[in-house]
PDB file of C-alpha atoms in Angstrom:
ATOM      1  CA  UNK T 541     128.724  99.934 121.303  1.00 52.00           C
ATOM      2  CA  UNK T 542     127.625  99.164 124.994  1.00 48.00           C
ATOM      3  CA  UNK T 543     129.218  98.384 127.941  1.00 47.00           C
ATOM      4  CA  UNK T 544     130.049 102.148 128.191  1.00 61.00           C
ATOM      5  CA  UNK T 545     127.402 102.593 130.812  1.00 66.00           C
ATOM      6  CA  UNK T 546     129.043 103.549 134.655  1.00 71.00           C
ATOM      7  CA  UNK T 547     125.253 103.538 136.837  1.00 79.00           C
ATOM      8  CA  UNK T 548     124.441 100.912 139.243  1.00 82.00           C
ATOM      9  CA  UNK T 549     121.569 100.382 137.339  1.00 80.00           C
ATOM     10  CA  UNK T 550     122.840 100.057 133.205  1.00 85.00           C
ATOM     11  CA  UNK T 551     121.304  97.439 131.409  1.00 87.00           C
ATOM     12  CA  UNK T 552     123.969  95.683 129.257  1.00 85.00           C
ATOM     13  CA  UNK T 553     121.635  93.218 126.856  1.00 86.00           C
ATOM     14  CA  UNK T 554     118.891  96.703 126.358  1.00 88.00           C
ATOM     15  CA  UNK T 555     121.999  98.711 125.171  1.00 87.00           C
ATOM     16  CA  UNK T 556     123.636  95.652 122.866  1.00 89.00           C
ATOM     17  CA  UNK T 557     119.790  95.864 121.487  1.00 89.00           C
ATOM     18  CA  UNK T 558     119.803  99.027 120.657  1.00 88.00           C
ATOM     19  CA  UNK T 559     123.532  99.231 119.277  1.00 89.00           C
ATOM     20  CA  UNK T 560     122.125  97.096 116.846  1.00 92.00           C
ATOM     21  CA  UNK T 561     119.554  99.091 115.453  1.00 91.00           C
ATOM     22  CA  UNK T 562     121.641 102.109 115.608  1.00 87.00           C
ATOM     23  CA  UNK T 563     123.390 100.348 113.007  1.00 89.00           C
ATOM     24  CA  UNK T 564     121.684 100.828 110.300  1.00 88.00           C
ATOM     25  CA  UNK T 565     120.699 104.364 108.281  1.00 79.00           C
ATOM     26  CA  UNK T 566     119.836 106.001 105.066  1.00 71.00           C
ATOM     27  CA  UNK T 567     123.492 104.089 103.586  1.00 77.00           C
ATOM     28  CA  UNK T 568     123.219 100.855 105.670  1.00 86.00           C
ATOM     29  CA  UNK T 569     119.555 100.199 105.346  1.00 87.00           C
ATOM     30  CA  UNK T 570     120.774  96.306 105.117  1.00 92.00           C
ATOM     31  CA  UNK T 571     123.075  94.210 106.652  1.00 93.00           C
ATOM     32  CA  UNK T 572     124.248  91.190 107.246  1.00 94.00           C
ATOM     33  CA  UNK T 573     124.659  88.978 109.975  1.00 94.00           C
ATOM     34  CA  UNK T 574     128.421  89.604 109.598  1.00 93.00           C
ATOM     35  CA  UNK T 575     128.246  93.246 109.286  1.00 94.00           C
ATOM     36  CA  UNK T 576     125.743  94.226 112.208  1.00 94.00           C
ATOM     37  CA  UNK T 577     128.427  92.594 114.341  1.00 93.00           C
ATOM     38  CA  UNK T 578     130.840  94.644 113.333  1.00 92.00           C
ATOM     39  CA  UNK T 579     129.127  97.359 113.435  1.00 91.00           C
ATOM     40  CA  UNK T 580     127.733  96.919 116.954  1.00 90.00           C
ATOM     41  CA  UNK T 581     131.667  95.471 118.321  1.00 90.00           C
ATOM     42  CA  UNK T 582     129.423  92.177 119.148  1.00 91.00           C
ATOM     43  CA  UNK T 583     130.207  88.602 118.779  1.00 92.00           C
ATOM     44  CA  UNK T 584     128.333  87.349 116.037  1.00 92.00           C
ATOM     45  CA  UNK T 585     126.352  84.580 117.838  1.00 93.00           C
ATOM     46  CA  UNK T 586     125.221  87.204 120.272  1.00 93.00           C
ATOM     47  CA  UNK T 587     123.949  89.534 117.146  1.00 93.00           C
ATOM     48  CA  UNK T 588     122.686  86.997 115.595  1.00 93.00           C
ATOM     49  CA  UNK T 589     119.996  86.505 119.361  1.00 93.00           C
ATOM     50  CA  UNK T 590     119.551  90.504 119.377  1.00 94.00           C
ATOM     51  CA  UNK T 591     118.876  90.216 115.618  1.00 94.00           C
ATOM     52  CA  UNK T 592     116.424  87.277 116.192  1.00 93.00           C
ATOM     53  CA  UNK T 593     114.934  89.135 119.334  1.00 93.00           C
ATOM     54  CA  UNK T 594     114.303  92.299 117.249  1.00 93.00           C
ATOM     55  CA  UNK T 595     112.336  90.730 114.932  1.00 93.00           C
ATOM     56  CA  UNK T 596     110.073  89.073 116.588  1.00 91.00           C
ATOM     57  CA  UNK T 597     109.118  91.564 118.116  1.00 92.00           C
ATOM     58  CA  UNK T 598     108.552  92.731 114.538  1.00 90.00           C
ATOM     59  CA  UNK T 599     111.496  95.713 114.695  1.00 92.00           C
ATOM     60  CA  UNK T 600     113.828  94.169 111.745  1.00 94.00           C
ATOM     61  CA  UNK T 601     112.881  92.066 109.342  1.00 92.00           C
ATOM     62  CA  UNK T 602     115.419  89.331 106.583  1.00 90.00           C
ATOM     63  CA  UNK T 603     115.059  89.554 103.159  1.00 81.00           C
ATOM     64  CA  UNK T 604     117.414  87.201 101.163  1.00 82.00           C
ATOM     65  CA  UNK T 605     119.726  86.736 104.096  1.00 84.00           C
ATOM     66  CA  UNK T 606     120.260  90.146 105.508  1.00 92.00           C
ATOM     67  CA  UNK T 607     118.494  92.301 107.851  1.00 94.00           C
ATOM     68  CA  UNK T 608     116.846  95.534 108.122  1.00 92.00           C
ATOM     69  CA  UNK T 609     114.138  97.842 109.939  1.00 91.00           C
ATOM     70  CA  UNK T 610     110.797  97.294 109.739  1.00 90.00           C
ATOM     71  CA  UNK T 611     108.257 100.778 109.823  1.00 83.00           C
ATOM     72  CA  UNK T 612     107.485  99.738 113.511  1.00 84.00           C
ATOM     73  CA  UNK T 613     110.718 101.019 114.364  1.00 82.00           C
ATOM     74  CA  UNK T 614     108.780 104.548 113.956  1.00 72.00           C
ATOM     75  CA  UNK T 615     107.061 103.425 117.827  1.00 71.00           C
ATOM     76  CA  UNK T 616     110.278 104.796 119.610  1.00 71.00           C
ATOM     77  CA  UNK T 617     111.337 107.990 118.502  1.00 57.00           C
ATOM     78  CA  UNK T 618     107.379 108.980 117.479  1.00 58.00           C
ATOM     79  CA  UNK T 619     107.513 111.783 120.018  1.00 52.00           C
ATOM     80  CA  UNK T 620     111.132 112.961 117.891  1.00 42.00           C
ATOM     81  CA  UNK T 621     109.358 111.890 114.617  1.00 47.00           C
ATOM     82  CA  UNK T 622     106.526 114.454 115.381  1.00 51.00           C
ATOM     83  CA  UNK T 623     108.618 117.399 116.466  1.00 44.00           C
ATOM     84  CA  UNK T 624     111.246 117.346 113.944  1.00 40.00           C
ATOM     85  CA  UNK T 625     111.019 114.384 111.345  1.00 60.00           C
ATOM     86  CA  UNK T 626     108.659 113.707 108.004  1.00 70.00           C
ATOM     87  CA  UNK T 627     105.125 113.561 109.610  1.00 72.00           C
ATOM     88  CA  UNK T 628     106.210 117.392 111.256  1.00 74.00           C
ATOM     89  CA  UNK T 629     106.606 118.489 107.910  1.00 82.00           C
ATOM     90  CA  UNK T 630     104.185 116.485 105.747  1.00 83.00           C
ATOM     91  CA  UNK T 631     101.229 117.947 107.892  1.00 84.00           C
ATOM     92  CA  UNK T 632     100.923 120.892 107.303  1.00 89.00           C
ATOM     93  CA  UNK T 633     101.275 120.235 103.171  1.00 91.00           C
ATOM     94  CA  UNK T 634      98.382 117.372 103.266  1.00 91.00           C
ATOM     95  CA  UNK T 635      96.124 118.978 105.671  1.00 93.00           C
ATOM     96  CA  UNK T 636      95.990 121.565 102.479  1.00 93.00           C
ATOM     97  CA  UNK T 637      95.902 118.689 100.501  1.00 95.00           C
ATOM     98  CA  UNK T 638      92.920 117.586 102.378  1.00 94.00           C
ATOM     99  CA  UNK T 639      91.219 121.197 102.525  1.00 93.00           C
ATOM    100  CA  UNK T 640      91.557 121.666  98.736  1.00 94.00           C
ATOM    101  CA  UNK T 641      90.123 118.132  97.482  1.00 94.00           C
ATOM    102  CA  UNK T 642      87.581 117.526 100.327  1.00 92.00           C
ATOM    103  CA  UNK T 643      89.243 113.705 100.083  1.00 92.00           C
ATOM    104  CA  UNK T 644      91.451 111.871 102.459  1.00 91.00           C
ATOM    105  CA  UNK T 645      95.082 111.245 101.883  1.00 93.00           C
ATOM    106  CA  UNK T 646      98.165 108.982 103.871  1.00 92.00           C
ATOM    107  CA  UNK T 647     101.482 108.375 103.847  1.00 92.00           C
ATOM    108  CA  UNK T 648     102.544 104.894 103.613  1.00 91.00           C
ATOM    109  CA  UNK T 649     105.648 102.801 103.698  1.00 90.00           C
ATOM    110  CA  UNK T 650     107.049  99.900 102.078  1.00 91.00           C
ATOM    111  CA  UNK T 651     107.105  96.886 104.664  1.00 87.00           C
ATOM    112  CA  UNK T 652     107.493  93.383 103.459  1.00 88.00           C
ATOM    113  CA  UNK T 653     104.877  93.005 100.725  1.00 90.00           C
ATOM    114  CA  UNK T 654     102.671  94.958 103.049  1.00 91.00           C
ATOM    115  CA  UNK T 655     102.600  98.855 103.281  1.00 92.00           C
ATOM    116  CA  UNK T 656     102.303 100.120 106.985  1.00 88.00           C
ATOM    117  CA  UNK T 657     100.502 103.519 106.847  1.00 88.00           C
ATOM    118  CA  UNK T 658     102.771 106.421 108.706  1.00 84.00           C
ATOM    119  CA  UNK T 659     100.935 109.363 108.522  1.00 85.00           C
ATOM    120  CA  UNK T 660      97.082 110.627 107.722  1.00 88.00           C
ATOM    121  CA  UNK T 661      94.577 113.166 107.252  1.00 88.00           C
ATOM    122  CA  UNK T 662      91.264 112.110 106.905  1.00 84.00           C
ATOM    123  CA  UNK T 663      88.204 113.861 106.379  1.00 85.00           C
ATOM    124  CA  UNK T 664      84.589 111.975 107.585  1.00 76.00           C
ATOM    125  CA  UNK T 665      82.856 109.502 104.934  1.00 70.00           C
ATOM    126  CA  UNK T 666      81.481 106.481 104.820  1.00 61.00           C
ATOM    127  CA  UNK T 667      83.932 103.946 103.420  1.00 62.00           C
ATOM    128  CA  UNK T 668      84.403 100.107 103.384  1.00 58.00           C
ATOM    129  CA  UNK T 669      87.925 100.465 105.295  1.00 67.00           C
ATOM    130  CA  UNK T 670      88.970 101.855 108.541  1.00 73.00           C
ATOM    131  CA  UNK T 671      92.610 103.595 108.153  1.00 78.00           C
ATOM    132  CA  UNK T 672      94.576 104.883 110.382  1.00 78.00           C
ATOM    133  CA  UNK T 673      98.279 105.474 111.364  1.00 79.00           C
ATOM    134  CA  UNK T 674     100.194 102.120 111.643  1.00 78.00           C
ATOM    135  CA  UNK T 675      97.179  99.999 109.471  1.00 85.00           C
ATOM    136  CA  UNK T 676      98.657  97.265 107.201  1.00 89.00           C
ATOM    137  CA  UNK T 677      97.292  96.671 103.654  1.00 92.00           C
ATOM    138  CA  UNK T 678      98.733  94.311 100.732  1.00 92.00           C
ATOM    139  CA  UNK T 679     101.013  96.721  98.216  1.00 92.00           C
ATOM    140  CA  UNK T 680      99.858  95.508  95.566  1.00 92.00           C
ATOM    141  CA  UNK T 681      96.275  95.925  96.020  1.00 92.00           C
ATOM    142  CA  UNK T 682      97.076  99.397  97.030  1.00 94.00           C
ATOM    143  CA  UNK T 683      98.471 102.893  95.038  1.00 96.00           C
ATOM    144  CA  UNK T 684     101.164 103.178  97.609  1.00 96.00           C
ATOM    145  CA  UNK T 685     101.949 100.173  96.760  1.00 95.00           C
ATOM    146  CA  UNK T 686     102.404 100.737  93.227  1.00 96.00           C
ATOM    147  CA  UNK T 687     104.375 103.466  93.679  1.00 97.00           C
ATOM    148  CA  UNK T 688     106.770 101.973  96.284  1.00 97.00           C
ATOM    149  CA  UNK T 689     106.896  98.913  94.629  1.00 96.00           C
ATOM    150  CA  UNK T 690     107.933 100.549  91.714  1.00 96.00           C
ATOM    151  CA  UNK T 691     110.729 102.011  92.383  1.00 95.00           C
ATOM    152  CA  UNK T 692     111.949  99.051  93.690  1.00 94.00           C
ATOM    153  CA  UNK T 693     114.990  96.912  91.236  1.00 92.00           C
ATOM    154  CA  UNK T 694     114.023  93.979  90.022  1.00 91.00           C
ATOM    155  CA  UNK T 695     115.853  91.286  92.591  1.00 91.00           C
ATOM    156  CA  UNK T 696     114.363  93.015  95.515  1.00 91.00           C
ATOM    157  CA  UNK T 697     110.628  93.001  93.774  1.00 92.00           C
ATOM    158  CA  UNK T 698     111.305  89.480  93.449  1.00 91.00           C
ATOM    159  CA  UNK T 699     112.413  88.884  97.139  1.00 90.00           C
ATOM    160  CA  UNK T 700     109.717  91.569  98.542  1.00 91.00           C
ATOM    161  CA  UNK T 701     106.882  89.670  96.182  1.00 88.00           C
ATOM    162  CA  UNK T 702     107.638  86.537  97.732  1.00 88.00           C
ATOM    163  CA  UNK T 703     107.059  87.877 101.386  1.00 87.00           C
ATOM    164  CA  UNK T 704     103.474  86.690 102.682  1.00 85.00           C
ATOM    165  CA  UNK T 705     101.472  89.395 102.996  1.00 86.00           C
ATOM    166  CA  UNK T 706     100.921  90.077 107.567  1.00 83.00           C
ATOM    167  CA  UNK T 707      97.754  92.163 106.695  1.00 83.00           C
ATOM    168  CA  UNK T 708      95.164  89.021 107.201  1.00 79.00           C
ATOM    169  CA  UNK T 709      93.015  89.702 103.850  1.00 79.00           C
ATOM    170  CA  UNK T 710      92.623  87.589 101.505  1.00 77.00           C
ATOM    171  CA  UNK T 711      94.505  86.719  98.842  1.00 73.00           C
ATOM    172  CA  UNK T 712      94.430  88.724  95.924  1.00 73.00           C
ATOM    173  CA  UNK T 713      93.569  87.278  92.862  1.00 70.00           C
ATOM    174  CA  UNK T 714      92.416  89.591  89.771  1.00 70.00           C
ATOM    175  CA  UNK T 715      96.462  90.537  88.482  1.00 78.00           C
ATOM    176  CA  UNK T 716      98.857  87.728  86.701  1.00 83.00           C
ATOM    177  CA  UNK T 717     102.470  88.602  87.825  1.00 85.00           C
ATOM    178  CA  UNK T 718     103.329  89.384  83.950  1.00 86.00           C
ATOM    179  CA  UNK T 719     100.923  91.968  84.743  1.00 90.00           C
ATOM    180  CA  UNK T 720     101.695  93.016  87.479  1.00 90.00           C
ATOM    181  CA  UNK T 721     104.794  93.543  86.259  1.00 90.00           C
ATOM    182  CA  UNK T 722     103.640  95.422  83.641  1.00 92.00           C
ATOM    183  CA  UNK T 723     101.648  97.714  85.750  1.00 93.00           C
ATOM    184  CA  UNK T 724     104.911  98.720  87.693  1.00 94.00           C
ATOM    185  CA  UNK T 725     106.939  99.548  84.785  1.00 94.00           C
ATOM    186  CA  UNK T 726     104.202 102.144  83.657  1.00 95.00           C
ATOM    187  CA  UNK T 727     103.721 103.498  87.176  1.00 95.00           C
ATOM    188  CA  UNK T 728     107.452 103.666  87.470  1.00 95.00           C
ATOM    189  CA  UNK T 729     107.785 106.117  83.432  1.00 95.00           C
ATOM    190  CA  UNK T 730     104.572 108.223  84.528  1.00 94.00           C
ATOM    191  CA  UNK T 731     105.256 108.604  88.278  1.00 95.00           C
ATOM    192  CA  UNK T 732     101.579 108.106  90.010  1.00 97.00           C
ATOM    193  CA  UNK T 733      99.345 104.741  90.388  1.00 96.00           C
ATOM    194  CA  UNK T 734      95.988 104.132  90.324  1.00 96.00           C
ATOM    195  CA  UNK T 735      94.036 102.002  92.556  1.00 93.00           C
ATOM    196  CA  UNK T 736      90.303 101.240  91.396  1.00 91.00           C
ATOM    197  CA  UNK T 737      88.407  99.202  93.982  1.00 87.00           C
ATOM    198  CA  UNK T 738      90.937  96.636  94.237  1.00 88.00           C
ATOM    199  CA  UNK T 739      91.437  96.995  98.314  1.00 87.00           C
ATOM    200  CA  UNK T 740      87.759  96.946  98.443  1.00 85.00           C
ATOM    201  CA  UNK T 741      84.474  97.853  96.809  1.00 86.00           C
ATOM    202  CA  UNK T 742      84.043 101.445  96.632  1.00 88.00           C
ATOM    203  CA  UNK T 743      87.886 102.912  97.415  1.00 90.00           C
ATOM    204  CA  UNK T 744      89.683 104.497  94.592  1.00 93.00           C
ATOM    205  CA  UNK T 745      92.891 106.306  95.291  1.00 95.00           C
ATOM    206  CA  UNK T 746      95.705 107.898  93.091  1.00 97.00           C
ATOM    207  CA  UNK T 747      99.504 107.816  94.595  1.00 97.00           C
ATOM    208  CA  UNK T 748     102.602 109.489  94.003  1.00 97.00           C
ATOM    209  CA  UNK T 749     106.574 109.269  95.226  1.00 96.00           C
ATOM    210  CA  UNK T 750     107.346 111.025  98.238  1.00 93.00           C
ATOM    211  CA  UNK T 751     111.395 111.144  98.013  1.00 90.00           C
ATOM    212  CA  UNK T 752     114.746 112.011 100.283  1.00 83.00           C
ATOM    213  CA  UNK T 753     117.451 114.245  99.820  1.00 80.00           C
ATOM    214  CA  UNK T 754     118.676 111.546  97.395  1.00 83.00           C
ATOM    215  CA  UNK T 755     116.331 111.298  95.381  1.00 88.00           C
ATOM    216  CA  UNK T 756     115.346 107.925  96.716  1.00 88.00           C
ATOM    217  CA  UNK T 757     111.688 106.851  96.748  1.00 92.00           C
ATOM    218  CA  UNK T 758     110.789 106.579 100.399  1.00 88.00           C
ATOM    219  CA  UNK T 759     107.022 106.904 101.352  1.00 91.00           C
ATOM    220  CA  UNK T 760     103.806 107.356  99.047  1.00 95.00           C
ATOM    221  CA  UNK T 761     101.765 109.696  99.159  1.00 95.00           C
ATOM    222  CA  UNK T 762      97.889 109.259  97.997  1.00 96.00           C
ATOM    223  CA  UNK T 763      94.347 110.757  97.610  1.00 95.00           C
ATOM    224  CA  UNK T 764      91.559 107.924  98.355  1.00 93.00           C
ATOM    225  CA  UNK T 765      88.090 108.993  97.114  1.00 92.00           C
ATOM    226  CA  UNK T 766      84.451 106.981  97.170  1.00 91.00           C
ATOM    227  CA  UNK T 767      83.811 105.553  93.270  1.00 89.00           C
ATOM    228  CA  UNK T 768      80.450 105.587  93.922  1.00 89.00           C
ATOM    229  CA  UNK T 769      81.439 109.786  94.035  1.00 91.00           C
ATOM    230  CA  UNK T 770      84.295 111.055  92.564  1.00 90.00           C
ATOM    231  CA  UNK T 771      84.862 109.039  88.719  1.00 94.00           C
ATOM    232  CA  UNK T 772      88.454 108.348  87.497  1.00 94.00           C
ATOM    233  CA  UNK T 773      89.269 111.288  85.246  1.00 95.00           C
ATOM    234  CA  UNK T 774      87.973 113.282  87.805  1.00 95.00           C
ATOM    235  CA  UNK T 775      90.433 112.079  90.430  1.00 95.00           C
ATOM    236  CA  UNK T 776      93.208 111.756  87.884  1.00 96.00           C
ATOM    237  CA  UNK T 777      92.270 115.266  86.273  1.00 95.00           C
ATOM    238  CA  UNK T 778      91.525 117.689  88.837  1.00 95.00           C
ATOM    239  CA  UNK T 779      93.353 115.679  92.181  1.00 96.00           C
ATOM    240  CA  UNK T 780      96.686 113.901  90.873  1.00 96.00           C
ATOM    241  CA  UNK T 781      98.113 117.504  89.980  1.00 96.00           C
ATOM    242  CA  UNK T 782      97.899 118.569  93.434  1.00 96.00           C
ATOM    243  CA  UNK T 783      98.709 115.526  94.794  1.00 96.00           C
ATOM    244  CA  UNK T 784     102.177 115.573  93.258  1.00 96.00           C
ATOM    245  CA  UNK T 785     102.800 119.128  93.339  1.00 95.00           C
ATOM    246  CA  UNK T 786     101.494 118.319  97.340  1.00 94.00           C
ATOM    247  CA  UNK T 787     104.366 115.550  97.469  1.00 93.00           C
ATOM    248  CA  UNK T 788     106.913 117.587  95.599  1.00 93.00           C
ATOM    249  CA  UNK T 789     106.736 119.857  98.571  1.00 91.00           C
ATOM    250  CA  UNK T 790     107.194 117.696 101.159  1.00 90.00           C
ATOM    251  CA  UNK T 791     110.161 115.818  99.236  1.00 89.00           C
ATOM    252  CA  UNK T 792     111.231 119.710  98.751  1.00 88.00           C
ATOM    253  CA  UNK T 793     111.243 119.767 102.387  1.00 85.00           C
ATOM    254  CA  UNK T 794     111.873 116.986 104.063  1.00 79.00           C
ATOM    255  CA  UNK T 795     115.673 116.890 102.594  1.00 79.00           C
ATOM    256  CA  UNK T 796     116.546 120.211 103.621  1.00 78.00           C
ATOM    257  CA  UNK T 797     115.574 119.111 107.218  1.00 70.00           C
ATOM    258  CA  UNK T 798     118.087 116.248 106.297  1.00 68.00           C
ATOM    259  CA  UNK T 799     120.625 118.520 104.930  1.00 70.00           C
ATOM    260  CA  UNK T 800     120.495 120.282 108.212  1.00 65.00           C
ATOM    261  CA  UNK T 801     123.638 121.451 109.776  1.00 65.00           C
ATOM    262  CA  UNK T 802     124.269 119.105 112.466  1.00 54.00           C
ATOM    263  CA  UNK T 803     126.592 118.297 115.348  1.00 55.00           C
ATOM    264  CA  UNK T 804     126.740 116.057 118.397  1.00 54.00           C
ATOM    265  CA  UNK T 805     129.196 117.837 121.459  1.00 60.00           C
ATOM    266  CA  UNK T 806     130.701 115.295 123.697  1.00 64.00           C
ATOM    267  CA  UNK T 807     129.024 115.071 127.547  1.00 62.00           C
ATOM    268  CA  UNK T 808     131.224 116.504 130.017  1.00 63.00           C
ATOM    269  CA  UNK T 809     132.630 114.537 132.195  1.00 61.00           C
ATOM    270  CA  UNK T 810     130.552 113.603 135.412  1.00 51.00           C
ATOM    271  CA  UNK T 811     133.417 114.631 137.431  1.00 52.00           C
ATOM    272  CA  UNK T 812     133.954 117.650 136.144  1.00 48.00           C
ATOM    273  CA  UNK T 813     133.230 121.355 137.694  1.00 45.00           C
ATOM    274  CA  UNK T 814     130.595 122.852 135.465  1.00 44.00           C
ATOM    275  CA  UNK T 815     130.460 126.893 134.231  1.00 41.00           C
TER     276      UNK T 815
END
């Protein structure tokens, strides 16, 4: 892929690194070293150095001998995402949900054993945790994390939970592995997850999945409340139905956006005459 630059300032190493990132897509979210080398047209040693560099920078992670992108890659294309991607689709729906519930709502994706917030609409309330786009929390302690973990295969779940959290919070000891697996089975069956003061005292939330055009769970959306103000019953009876409807609308619009007709025109030769 690389090597097509013609300008005197073209940086081959940067082009190769971008080629490696571009190898990953919806159909190949994880790839081995050999697969990356083949897809990018690189020698294995070169591909390995680039992947390890990207891993050290936080853009790539390794799982069971394979490589995958991390949510940090979103920072490279945030302008595009804001204009055409998931955030642009989700924002009006999140704002409408927050207006109806009076509570904050967020979207997160899974990164190893953590969730990373990729969108948020908040209300000014006193709460024990500060949350913004890019915030990282251990998945097992959050409603969004449970939704995302429940969408994994059994093998993927084992590998994911074996990864150490990078959220900087103390390990959660309130749930055994067997109890967690049972809870995730329930989450998978009913389609939503609850976290009741598991992340921090006073923080209660419910979350549901957000799916892409193939029906695959790609993100989770939640409503977060203060436990002293909102009971679990009210959260589930009043806010959850609104959240489910909102996530369904976002998923449907995201699927339509992904299926939009898209054609790339070849770049005209620099030497050709303009019309």
